[in-house]
Coordinates of C-alpha atoms and ligand atoms in Angstrom, one line a residue:
M292 CA 14.8 -60.7 -60.7
D293 CA 14.9 -57.5 -62.7
I294 CA 15.8 -57.5 -66.4
I295 CA 17.4 -54.1 -67.2
K296 CA 18.0 -53.0 -70.7
T297 CA 19.0 -49.3 -70.5
K298 CA 22.0 -47.7 -68.9
K299 CA 19.9 -45.1 -67.2
K300 CA 17.6 -47.7 -65.6
M301 CA 20.7 -49.6 -64.5
Q302 CA 22.1 -46.5 -62.8
E303 CA 18.8 -45.8 -61.1
W304 CA 18.7 -49.3 -59.8
A305 CA 22.2 -49.1 -58.5
D306 CA 21.4 -45.8 -56.8
S307 CA 18.4 -47.3 -55.0
V308 CA 20.6 -50.2 -53.8
R309 CA 23.1 -47.6 -52.5
K310 CA 20.3 -45.8 -50.7
E311 CA 19.2 -48.9 -49.0
G312 CA 22.8 -49.4 -47.7
A313 CA 23.2 -52.8 -49.4
S314 CA 26.5 -53.8 -51.0
S315 CA 26.5 -54.8 -54.6
G316 CA 28.5 -57.5 -56.4
F317 CA 28.9 -57.5 -60.1
V318 CA 29.6 -60.3 -62.6
P319 CA 30.2 -59.1 -66.2
T320 CA 29.7 -61.8 -68.8
M321 CA 29.0 -62.3 -72.5
G322 CA 26.3 -64.8 -71.7
A323 CA 26.1 -68.5 -72.7
L324 CA 26.4 -69.0 -69.0
H325 CA 28.1 -72.2 -67.7
A326 CA 29.6 -73.5 -64.5
G327 CA 32.5 -71.0 -64.6
H328 CA 30.0 -68.1 -64.6
S329 CA 27.9 -69.7 -61.9
S330 CA 31.0 -70.0 -59.6
L331 CA 31.5 -66.2 -59.9
I332 CA 27.8 -65.5 -59.3
K333 CA 27.7 -67.7 -56.2
R334 CA 30.8 -66.0 -54.8
A335 CA 29.2 -62.6 -55.5
R336 CA 26.0 -63.6 -53.8
S337 CA 27.8 -64.9 -50.8
E338 CA 29.7 -61.6 -50.3
N339 CA 27.0 -58.9 -51.2
G340 CA 23.5 -57.8 -50.4
R341 CA 22.7 -57.6 -54.2
T342 CA 24.1 -59.4 -57.2
V343 CA 24.1 -58.0 -60.8
V344 CA 25.1 -60.0 -63.8
S345 CA 25.6 -58.3 -67.2
I346 CA 25.1 -60.2 -70.4
F347 CA 26.5 -58.3 -73.3
V348 CA 28.4 -59.7 -76.3
N349 CA 30.7 -56.7 -76.8
P350 CA 31.5 -56.2 -80.5
T351 CA 34.5 -54.0 -79.9
Q352 CA 36.5 -56.8 -78.3
F353 CA 36.2 -59.0 -81.4
G354 CA 38.7 -58.7 -84.2
P355 CA 37.8 -59.0 -87.9
G356 CA 37.2 -62.7 -88.8
E357 CA 36.6 -63.6 -85.1
D358 CA 33.4 -65.2 -83.9
F359 CA 31.3 -62.2 -82.9
G360 CA 28.5 -63.2 -85.3
S361 CA 28.4 -66.9 -84.2
Y362 CA 29.0 -66.4 -80.5
P363 CA 26.2 -68.3 -78.7
R364 CA 23.4 -66.1 -77.3
P365 CA 20.9 -68.4 -75.4
F366 CA 19.3 -65.6 -73.5
D367 CA 16.3 -67.5 -72.1
E368 CA 18.5 -70.2 -70.7
D369 CA 20.9 -67.6 -69.2
R370 CA 17.9 -65.7 -67.6
R371 CA 16.7 -69.0 -66.1
M372 CA 20.2 -69.8 -64.7
C373 CA 20.5 -66.3 -63.2
E374 CA 17.0 -66.6 -61.6
K375 CA 17.9 -70.0 -60.1
L376 CA 21.1 -68.6 -58.7
G377 CA 19.3 -65.8 -57.0
V378 CA 20.7 -62.9 -59.1
D379 CA 18.9 -59.6 -58.4
A380 CA 19.3 -57.9 -61.7
V381 CA 20.5 -58.9 -65.2
F382 CA 21.8 -55.9 -67.2
C383 CA 21.5 -56.8 -70.9
P384 CA 21.6 -53.7 -73.1
E385 CA 21.5 -53.9 -76.9
T386 CA 24.7 -52.8 -78.7
A387 CA 23.1 -49.4 -79.8
E388 CA 22.1 -48.7 -76.2
M389 CA 25.6 -49.6 -74.9
Y390 CA 27.4 -47.5 -77.5
S391 CA 24.9 -44.6 -77.7
G392 CA 27.5 -41.9 -77.4
P393 CA 29.8 -40.5 -80.1
G394 CA 32.4 -43.1 -79.2
Y395 CA 35.3 -40.6 -79.0
T396 CA 36.7 -42.2 -75.9
S397 CA 38.3 -45.5 -75.2
V398 CA 40.5 -47.0 -72.5
R399 CA 43.8 -48.4 -73.5
V400 CA 45.9 -50.3 -71.0
S401 CA 49.5 -50.4 -72.2
S402 CA 52.5 -52.7 -71.5
I403 CA 50.7 -55.7 -69.9
T404 CA 48.6 -56.0 -73.1
S405 CA 51.7 -56.4 -75.4
S406 CA 52.1 -60.1 -74.7
M407 CA 49.8 -63.2 -74.6
C408 CA 46.3 -62.6 -76.0
G409 CA 47.0 -58.9 -76.3
K410 CA 49.7 -59.6 -78.8
M411 CA 47.7 -62.0 -80.8
R412 CA 44.4 -60.1 -80.7
P413 CA 45.2 -56.4 -81.4
G414 CA 42.6 -54.1 -80.0
H415 CA 40.9 -56.8 -77.9
F416 CA 41.8 -55.5 -74.5
E417 CA 41.0 -51.9 -75.5
G418 CA 37.5 -53.2 -76.3
V419 CA 37.4 -55.1 -73.0
A420 CA 38.8 -52.2 -70.8
T421 CA 36.4 -49.7 -72.4
V422 CA 33.3 -51.8 -72.0
V423 CA 34.2 -52.8 -68.5
A424 CA 34.7 -49.2 -67.5
K425 CA 31.3 -48.4 -69.0
L426 CA 29.7 -51.3 -67.3
F427 CA 31.2 -50.2 -64.0
N428 CA 29.7 -46.8 -64.4
C429 CA 26.3 -48.3 -65.1
V430 CA 26.2 -50.9 -62.4
K431 CA 28.3 -49.0 -59.8
P432 CA 29.3 -52.1 -57.9
D433 CA 31.3 -52.4 -54.7
K434 CA 32.9 -55.6 -55.9
A435 CA 33.4 -57.1 -59.3
Y436 CA 34.1 -60.8 -60.0
F437 CA 36.3 -62.1 -62.8
G438 CA 37.7 -65.6 -63.6
Q439 CA 41.3 -66.6 -63.5
K440 CA 40.5 -68.4 -66.8
D441 CA 41.1 -64.9 -68.5
Y442 CA 44.2 -64.2 -66.4
Q443 CA 45.4 -61.3 -68.6
Q444 CA 41.9 -59.8 -68.6
F445 CA 42.0 -59.7 -64.8
R446 CA 45.4 -57.9 -64.8
V447 CA 44.0 -55.4 -67.4
I448 CA 40.9 -54.6 -65.3
E449 CA 43.1 -54.4 -62.2
A450 CA 45.3 -51.8 -64.0
L451 CA 42.2 -49.9 -65.2
V452 CA 40.8 -49.7 -61.6
R453 CA 44.2 -48.7 -60.1
D454 CA 45.1 -46.1 -62.8
L455 CA 41.7 -44.5 -63.0
D456 CA 41.2 -44.6 -59.2
L457 CA 37.9 -46.5 -59.4
D458 CA 36.5 -47.4 -56.0
I459 CA 35.8 -51.1 -56.8
D460 CA 37.3 -54.2 -55.2
L461 CA 38.2 -56.9 -57.7
V462 CA 38.0 -60.6 -56.9
M463 CA 39.7 -63.2 -59.0
C464 CA 37.9 -66.6 -58.9
P465 CA 39.6 -70.0 -59.7
V466 CA 39.3 -71.7 -63.1
V467 CA 36.3 -74.1 -63.2
R468 CA 37.1 -77.3 -65.2
D469 CA 35.2 -80.2 -66.5
D470 CA 36.1 -83.6 -64.9
D471 CA 38.8 -84.3 -67.5
G472 CA 40.5 -80.9 -66.9
L473 CA 39.2 -78.9 -69.8
A474 CA 38.5 -75.3 -68.7
V475 CA 34.8 -74.7 -69.1
S476 CA 34.1 -72.1 -71.8
S477 CA 31.2 -70.9 -73.9
R478 CA 33.5 -71.7 -76.9
N479 CA 33.7 -75.4 -76.0
K480 CA 30.3 -75.6 -77.9
Y481 CA 32.2 -75.2 -81.1
L482 CA 34.1 -78.5 -80.6
D483 CA 33.1 -81.8 -82.3
G484 CA 33.3 -85.1 -80.4
S485 CA 36.9 -85.9 -81.2
Q486 CA 38.1 -82.3 -80.7
R487 CA 36.4 -82.3 -77.3
A488 CA 38.0 -85.6 -76.4
A489 CA 41.5 -84.2 -77.2
A490 CA 41.1 -80.7 -75.8
P491 CA 42.1 -81.5 -72.2
G492 CA 45.6 -82.0 -73.6
I493 CA 46.0 -78.3 -73.3
Y494 CA 45.6 -78.4 -69.6
R495 CA 47.8 -81.5 -69.3
A496 CA 50.6 -79.7 -71.2
L497 CA 50.3 -76.7 -68.8
L498 CA 50.5 -79.1 -65.8
E499 CA 53.7 -80.6 -67.3
G500 CA 55.2 -77.1 -67.5
E501 CA 54.1 -76.5 -63.9
S502 CA 55.7 -79.7 -62.6
M503 CA 59.0 -78.8 -64.4
I504 CA 59.0 -75.4 -62.8
K505 CA 58.0 -76.7 -59.4
G506 CA 60.8 -79.3 -59.8
G507 CA 63.3 -76.5 -60.1
E508 CA 63.5 -75.8 -63.9
K509 CA 64.6 -72.1 -64.3
N510 CA 64.8 -72.0 -68.0
G511 CA 61.6 -70.6 -69.4
A512 CA 62.3 -71.6 -73.0
L513 CA 62.8 -75.3 -72.0
A514 CA 59.4 -75.3 -70.2
V515 CA 57.8 -73.7 -73.2
K516 CA 59.3 -76.2 -75.6
R517 CA 57.9 -79.1 -73.5
I518 CA 54.5 -77.5 -73.3
K519 CA 54.3 -76.9 -77.1
E520 CA 55.5 -80.5 -77.8
S521 CA 52.9 -81.9 -75.4
I522 CA 50.0 -79.9 -76.9
K523 CA 51.0 -81.0 -80.4
K524 CA 51.1 -84.6 -79.3
S525 CA 47.6 -84.6 -77.8
L526 CA 46.1 -82.3 -80.5
P527 CA 47.9 -83.1 -83.8
G528 CA 45.6 -80.9 -86.0
C529 CA 45.6 -77.9 -83.7
R530 CA 47.2 -74.5 -84.2
I531 CA 49.0 -73.0 -81.2
D532 CA 48.3 -69.3 -81.2
Y533 CA 50.8 -68.9 -78.3
A534 CA 52.1 -70.9 -75.4
G535 CA 54.5 -69.4 -72.9
V536 CA 55.7 -68.7 -69.4
F537 CA 55.0 -65.1 -68.3
D538 CA 55.7 -63.0 -65.3
A539 CA 52.6 -63.2 -63.1
L540 CA 52.4 -59.4 -62.7
D541 CA 53.8 -57.6 -65.7
L542 CA 53.0 -60.6 -68.1
S543 CA 56.3 -60.3 -69.9
P544 CA 57.8 -63.6 -71.3
V545 CA 60.2 -65.0 -68.7
K546 CA 63.6 -66.4 -69.7
N547 CA 65.0 -67.0 -66.2
I548 CA 62.3 -68.1 -63.8
G549 CA 62.8 -66.5 -60.4
A550 CA 59.4 -65.2 -59.3
D551 CA 55.7 -66.1 -59.7
V552 CA 54.8 -67.0 -63.3
V553 CA 51.7 -67.7 -65.3
I554 CA 51.9 -70.6 -67.7
A555 CA 49.4 -69.8 -70.5
A556 CA 48.4 -71.0 -73.9
A557 CA 45.8 -70.2 -76.6
V558 CA 45.2 -73.0 -79.1
Y559 CA 42.9 -73.2 -82.1
V560 CA 41.1 -76.5 -82.0
G561 CA 38.9 -76.5 -85.1
K562 CA 36.9 -73.2 -85.0
A563 CA 37.4 -72.8 -81.2
R564 CA 40.2 -70.7 -79.8
L565 CA 40.7 -72.2 -76.4
I566 CA 42.7 -70.4 -73.6
D567 CA 44.0 -71.8 -70.3
N568 CA 46.6 -71.0 -67.7
I569 CA 48.1 -72.1 -64.4
L570 CA 49.5 -69.6 -61.9
V571 CA 52.8 -70.9 -60.4
K572 CA 53.7 -69.3 -57.0
L573 CA 57.4 -69.7 -56.2
Ligands
AMP669 P1 32.9 -64.4 -70.6 O1 31.4 -64.6 -70.6 O2 33.6 -65.5 -71.4 O3 33.3 -63.1 -71.0 O4 33.3 -64.6 -69.1 C1 32.8 -63.9 -68.1 C2 33.5 -64.1 -66.8 O5 33.5 -65.5 -66.5 C3 35.0 -63.7 -67.0 O6 35.5 -63.1 -65.8 C4 35.7 -65.1 -67.1 O7 37.0 -65.1 -66.7 C5 34.8 -66.0 -66.2 N1 35.0 -67.4 -66.6 C6 34.8 -67.9 -67.9 N2 35.1 -69.2 -67.9 C7 35.5 -69.5 -66.6 C8 35.9 -70.7 -66.0 N3 36.0 -71.9 -66.6 N4 36.2 -70.6 -64.7 C9 36.2 -69.5 -64.0 N5 35.7 -68.3 -64.5 C10 35.4 -68.3 -65.8

């Protein structure tokens, strides 16, 4: 497995894979790899001749006061996991290497970033879209793999690829959960024992919303009320950043449910901001 630290070396590696005629699958990550990441890596391996994983904790997608400094960075463990999973190259540039240019340019995806996490974390998706565009230009993949766990992120990358005519296929992979339903996340490490025990209440609340909607509830506000009550009941000390029912494509809040929706929430449990969602196809 190759460890690649510069953009130029990554591009040369990508070019040599192209020359061989092999397809390449790409899994962008911020490291602290877990079962969610490995599901993406396995999928990428099964569909491509070469698999590249990037590990880069991108400063520009963190807001002031967020956890950029404390975000876990267990590089040796990550490298071992990638090796075990048969990854061909890990792209892990330092921040100064990644942002070596003057930084005059950024990618801003409008409209679909005005709700959900985009509303609560101003600038976050501009940081994400810009770094993913840069990573795509370094890794030059045929296919890129993202988790449904970050549903809005997937829609943002999809818009970026469509609007800028990038020749990359995107694959959305299902949310990987622990046995009790909690979505696996690098940020679950921040939870203490009792917070961890209560955290699956977020998913249970989303499931309640899903069963209301599948049972015929058309009033988005009523579903949201139930979801928020359920979260507060299971996690009395938490702070709900947002919880809502959103159009599955344009991500606007839905009052009258008539098409596919995503039920999504972000909840502060202690230091951890946990996100989760369920896609409901009608
Ligand atoms: P991150 O390292 O948190 O930036 O995540 C890298 C990729 O892994 C993103 O596409 C995430 O959506 C995906 N991912 C993170 N957690 C999960 C999970 N529990 N299930 C599926 N995909 C995930």
